[in-house]
């Protein structure tokens, strides 16, 4: 693993947390914070954030030297020093469910309980809100079904299996879809 990159990305996570905006890690870093260890290199740092906070996030992060790669009602992507932050924007529907905030899937519900982990993930002395491991498994398993044409990635299959094993070791069963195997 590239330790310099890990440290840059962890510093970015700490920087985002210090903004005072409600966010949750998703993807590989969420898994690592939930497990309490770095399991693999990460290409970027993925988050969920409320769509109502997108402008504020953009202002705060561009003031810290980030450039905007994408900013629309579905996604906010920024970069600094070759490292990317990616915020999938969410909202609540009339029934209170967490949903995709915009774009072609606007209003589509994310997995139930996704943002309600009772404890933050912890890694190297840093505590961070994370997507629940059950939701992580469901997202990593179902994304190629939800977005036809997106290939199943080996890292997603491996991450889902790692999370399922950790849940089984704690006596907690995953409530989402089980991770399919690579073909």
mmCIF file of C-alpha atoms in Angstrom:
data_model
loop_
_atom_site.group_PDB
_atom_site.id
_atom_site.type_symbol
_atom_site.label_atom_id
_atom_site.label_comp_id
_atom_site.label_asym_id
_atom_site.label_seq_id
_atom_site.Cartn_x
_atom_site.Cartn_y
_atom_site.Cartn_z
ATOM 1 C CA UNK A 1 0.000 0.000 0.000
ATOM 2 C CA UNK A 2 1.108 3.553 -0.675
ATOM 3 C CA UNK A 3 1.513 4.966 2.834
ATOM 4 C CA UNK A 4 1.867 8.579 1.622
ATOM 5 C CA UNK A 5 -1.435 8.301 -0.244
ATOM 6 C CA UNK A 6 -3.138 6.685 2.765
ATOM 7 C CA UNK A 7 -1.969 9.551 4.956
ATOM 8 C CA UNK A 8 -3.172 12.172 2.431
ATOM 9 C CA UNK A 9 -6.580 10.526 2.202
ATOM 10 C CA UNK A 10 -6.882 10.163 5.985
ATOM 11 C CA UNK A 11 -5.967 13.847 6.331
ATOM 12 C CA UNK A 12 -8.696 14.679 3.798
ATOM 13 C CA UNK A 13 -11.212 12.657 5.832
ATOM 14 C CA UNK A 14 -10.224 14.554 8.965
ATOM 15 C CA UNK A 15 -10.477 17.851 7.045
ATOM 16 C CA UNK A 16 -14.004 17.078 5.824
ATOM 17 C CA UNK A 17 -15.099 16.072 9.327
ATOM 18 C CA UNK A 18 -13.799 19.386 10.688
ATOM 19 C CA UNK A 19 -16.119 21.320 8.331
ATOM 20 C CA UNK A 20 -19.112 20.675 10.593
ATOM 21 C CA UNK A 21 -21.250 19.334 7.743
ATOM 22 C CA UNK A 22 -23.171 16.083 8.271
ATOM 23 C CA UNK A 23 -21.465 13.402 6.143
ATOM 24 C CA UNK A 24 -20.969 9.630 6.119
ATOM 25 C CA UNK A 25 -18.087 7.700 4.618
ATOM 26 C CA UNK A 26 -19.129 5.165 2.014
ATOM 27 C CA UNK A 27 -17.191 2.716 -0.100
ATOM 28 C CA UNK A 28 -13.853 1.243 0.847
ATOM 29 C CA UNK A 29 -12.946 3.830 3.468
ATOM 30 C CA UNK A 30 -16.286 3.242 5.242
ATOM 31 C CA UNK A 31 -15.480 -0.452 5.381
ATOM 32 C CA UNK A 32 -12.001 0.221 6.704
ATOM 33 C CA UNK A 33 -13.263 2.590 9.403
ATOM 34 C CA UNK A 34 -15.934 0.064 10.409
ATOM 35 C CA UNK A 35 -13.345 -2.744 10.550
ATOM 36 C CA UNK A 36 -10.747 -0.513 12.211
ATOM 37 C CA UNK A 37 -7.996 -1.365 9.724
ATOM 38 C CA UNK A 38 -6.885 -0.397 6.245
ATOM 39 C CA UNK A 39 -7.617 -3.364 4.013
ATOM 40 C CA UNK A 40 -6.538 -2.119 0.579
ATOM 41 C CA UNK A 41 -5.469 1.002 -1.342
ATOM 42 C CA UNK A 42 -8.245 3.460 -2.173
ATOM 43 C CA UNK A 43 -8.632 5.461 -5.373
ATOM 44 C CA UNK A 44 -10.618 8.243 -3.689
ATOM 45 C CA UNK A 45 -12.669 9.087 -0.619
ATOM 46 C CA UNK A 46 -16.400 8.499 -1.065
ATOM 47 C CA UNK A 47 -19.081 10.144 1.064
ATOM 48 C CA UNK A 48 -22.811 10.614 1.378
ATOM 49 C CA UNK A 49 -23.991 14.154 2.146
ATOM 50 C CA UNK A 50 -27.358 15.883 2.236
ATOM 51 C CA UNK A 51 -28.129 17.691 -1.008
ATOM 52 C CA UNK A 52 -29.032 20.810 0.994
ATOM 53 C CA UNK A 53 -25.358 20.988 2.081
ATOM 54 C CA UNK A 54 -23.810 20.701 -1.404
ATOM 55 C CA UNK A 55 -23.281 24.450 -1.911
ATOM 56 C CA UNK A 56 -21.788 24.822 1.555
ATOM 57 C CA UNK A 57 -19.453 21.850 0.995
ATOM 58 C CA UNK A 58 -18.384 23.324 -2.336
ATOM 59 C CA UNK A 59 -17.640 26.723 -0.798
ATOM 60 C CA UNK A 60 -15.768 25.311 2.191
ATOM 61 C CA UNK A 61 -13.672 22.886 0.164
ATOM 62 C CA UNK A 62 -12.835 25.236 -2.728
ATOM 63 C CA UNK A 63 -11.668 27.736 -0.094
ATOM 64 C CA UNK A 64 -9.234 24.991 1.010
ATOM 65 C CA UNK A 65 -7.790 24.552 -2.465
ATOM 66 C CA UNK A 66 -10.038 21.867 -3.930
ATOM 67 C CA UNK A 67 -11.141 22.131 -7.557
ATOM 68 C CA UNK A 68 -14.601 21.084 -8.657
ATOM 69 C CA UNK A 69 -14.753 18.150 -11.082
ATOM 70 C CA UNK A 70 -18.532 17.712 -10.996
ATOM 71 C CA UNK A 71 -21.305 19.562 -9.226
ATOM 72 C CA UNK A 72 -24.922 18.746 -9.963
ATOM 73 C CA UNK A 73 -28.019 17.675 -8.044
ATOM 74 C CA UNK A 74 -26.775 14.075 -7.773
ATOM 75 C CA UNK A 75 -23.039 14.280 -7.149
ATOM 76 C CA UNK A 76 -20.256 16.593 -5.975
ATOM 77 C CA UNK A 77 -16.707 15.599 -6.921
ATOM 78 C CA UNK A 78 -13.637 17.614 -5.962
ATOM 79 C CA UNK A 79 -9.872 17.176 -6.306
ATOM 80 C CA UNK A 80 -6.748 18.524 -4.655
ATOM 81 C CA UNK A 81 -3.187 17.328 -5.159
ATOM 82 C CA UNK A 82 -4.432 14.426 -7.275
ATOM 83 C CA UNK A 83 -6.753 13.095 -4.553
ATOM 84 C CA UNK A 84 -10.515 13.040 -5.105
ATOM 85 C CA UNK A 85 -13.431 13.516 -2.746
ATOM 86 C CA UNK A 86 -16.764 12.254 -4.054
ATOM 87 C CA UNK A 87 -20.067 13.147 -2.390
ATOM 88 C CA UNK A 88 -23.196 11.254 -3.455
ATOM 89 C CA UNK A 89 -26.030 13.599 -2.556
ATOM 90 C CA UNK A 90 -29.049 12.305 -0.668
ATOM 91 C CA UNK A 91 -32.378 13.684 0.486
ATOM 92 C CA UNK A 92 -35.456 12.377 2.292
ATOM 93 C CA UNK A 93 -38.706 11.566 0.555
ATOM 94 C CA UNK A 94 -42.193 12.252 1.922
ATOM 95 C CA UNK A 95 -42.009 8.998 3.922
ATOM 96 C CA UNK A 96 -38.663 9.928 5.491
ATOM 97 C CA UNK A 97 -36.587 7.426 3.499
ATOM 98 C CA UNK A 98 -33.085 8.377 2.382
ATOM 99 C CA UNK A 99 -33.192 8.707 -1.400
ATOM 100 C CA UNK A 100 -31.006 9.705 -4.336
ATOM 101 C CA UNK A 101 -31.261 13.502 -4.462
ATOM 102 C CA UNK A 102 -31.106 14.097 -8.203
ATOM 103 C CA UNK A 103 -30.251 12.832 -11.645
ATOM 104 C CA UNK A 104 -31.904 9.946 -13.454
ATOM 105 C CA UNK A 105 -32.439 7.990 -10.208
ATOM 106 C CA UNK A 106 -33.828 10.913 -8.189
ATOM 107 C CA UNK A 107 -36.192 9.681 -5.506
ATOM 108 C CA UNK A 108 -34.866 6.111 -5.546
ATOM 109 C CA UNK A 109 -34.511 4.807 -1.995
ATOM 110 C CA UNK A 110 -31.127 3.793 -0.662
ATOM 111 C CA UNK A 111 -30.979 0.747 1.667
ATOM 112 C CA UNK A 112 -32.980 1.148 4.861
ATOM 113 C CA UNK A 113 -30.867 2.090 7.858
ATOM 114 C CA UNK A 114 -27.936 3.108 5.674
ATOM 115 C CA UNK A 115 -27.119 6.263 7.651
ATOM 116 C CA UNK A 116 -28.143 5.036 11.084
ATOM 117 C CA UNK A 117 -25.087 3.215 12.399
ATOM 118 C CA UNK A 118 -25.177 3.838 16.157
ATOM 119 C CA UNK A 119 -21.389 4.164 16.455
ATOM 120 C CA UNK A 120 -18.904 5.912 14.202
ATOM 121 C CA UNK A 121 -16.187 3.901 12.527
ATOM 122 C CA UNK A 122 -12.748 4.304 14.042
ATOM 123 C CA UNK A 123 -9.354 4.165 12.446
ATOM 124 C CA UNK A 124 -5.997 5.423 13.726
ATOM 125 C CA UNK A 125 -7.591 7.540 16.423
ATOM 126 C CA UNK A 126 -10.097 9.144 14.068
ATOM 127 C CA UNK A 127 -13.867 8.607 14.495
ATOM 128 C CA UNK A 128 -16.110 9.074 11.466
ATOM 129 C CA UNK A 129 -19.764 8.405 10.635
ATOM 130 C CA UNK A 130 -19.983 5.506 8.193
ATOM 131 C CA UNK A 131 -22.612 3.791 6.111
ATOM 132 C CA UNK A 132 -23.872 0.713 7.966
ATOM 133 C CA UNK A 133 -22.045 -2.483 6.988
ATOM 134 C CA UNK A 134 -25.338 -4.113 5.979
ATOM 135 C CA UNK A 135 -26.045 -1.245 3.576
ATOM 136 C CA UNK A 136 -22.469 -1.414 2.290
ATOM 137 C CA UNK A 137 -22.966 -5.083 1.440
ATOM 138 C CA UNK A 138 -26.250 -4.373 -0.309
ATOM 139 C CA UNK A 139 -24.843 -1.444 -2.288
ATOM 140 C CA UNK A 140 -21.705 -3.319 -3.351
ATOM 141 C CA UNK A 141 -23.754 -6.390 -4.297
ATOM 142 C CA UNK A 142 -26.617 -4.668 -6.066
ATOM 143 C CA UNK A 143 -24.967 -1.789 -7.938
ATOM 144 C CA UNK A 144 -24.563 -3.769 -11.202
ATOM 145 C CA UNK A 145 -28.255 -4.674 -10.976
ATOM 146 C CA UNK A 146 -29.350 -1.131 -10.127
ATOM 147 C CA UNK A 147 -27.134 0.355 -12.846
ATOM 148 C CA UNK A 148 -27.257 -2.074 -15.787
ATOM 149 C CA UNK A 149 -24.086 -2.048 -17.799
ATOM 150 C CA UNK A 150 -21.856 -1.345 -14.811
ATOM 151 C CA UNK A 151 -19.644 -4.371 -14.393
ATOM 152 C CA UNK A 152 -19.298 -6.100 -11.066
ATOM 153 C CA UNK A 153 -15.939 -5.072 -9.648
ATOM 154 C CA UNK A 154 -13.743 -7.623 -7.940
ATOM 155 C CA UNK A 155 -12.998 -5.202 -5.072
ATOM 156 C CA UNK A 156 -16.741 -4.853 -4.374
ATOM 157 C CA UNK A 157 -17.182 -8.614 -4.183
ATOM 158 C CA UNK A 158 -14.150 -8.901 -1.894
ATOM 159 C CA UNK A 159 -15.312 -5.985 0.291
ATOM 160 C CA UNK A 160 -18.796 -7.472 0.666
ATOM 161 C CA UNK A 161 -17.324 -10.850 1.635
ATOM 162 C CA UNK A 162 -14.997 -9.173 4.171
ATOM 163 C CA UNK A 163 -17.922 -7.267 5.728
ATOM 164 C CA UNK A 164 -20.118 -10.380 5.832
ATOM 165 C CA UNK A 165 -17.340 -12.309 7.593
ATOM 166 C CA UNK A 166 -16.863 -9.503 10.135
ATOM 167 C CA UNK A 167 -20.608 -9.342 10.806
ATOM 168 C CA UNK A 168 -20.730 -13.119 11.217
ATOM 169 C CA UNK A 169 -17.822 -12.953 13.661
ATOM 170 C CA UNK A 170 -19.725 -10.440 15.778
ATOM 171 C CA UNK A 171 -22.894 -12.529 15.637
ATOM 172 C CA UNK A 172 -24.701 -9.977 13.486
ATOM 173 C CA UNK A 173 -26.313 -11.226 10.297
ATOM 174 C CA UNK A 174 -26.289 -8.991 7.244
ATOM 175 C CA UNK A 175 -29.809 -7.880 6.353
ATOM 176 C CA UNK A 176 -29.052 -6.814 2.791
ATOM 177 C CA UNK A 177 -28.561 -8.906 -0.312
ATOM 178 C CA UNK A 178 -25.811 -11.458 -0.115
ATOM 179 C CA UNK A 179 -22.711 -10.773 -2.158
ATOM 180 C CA UNK A 180 -22.663 -12.670 -5.412
ATOM 181 C CA UNK A 181 -19.461 -14.355 -6.481
ATOM 182 C CA UNK A 182 -17.388 -13.222 -9.463
ATOM 183 C CA UNK A 183 -18.161 -15.105 -12.617
#
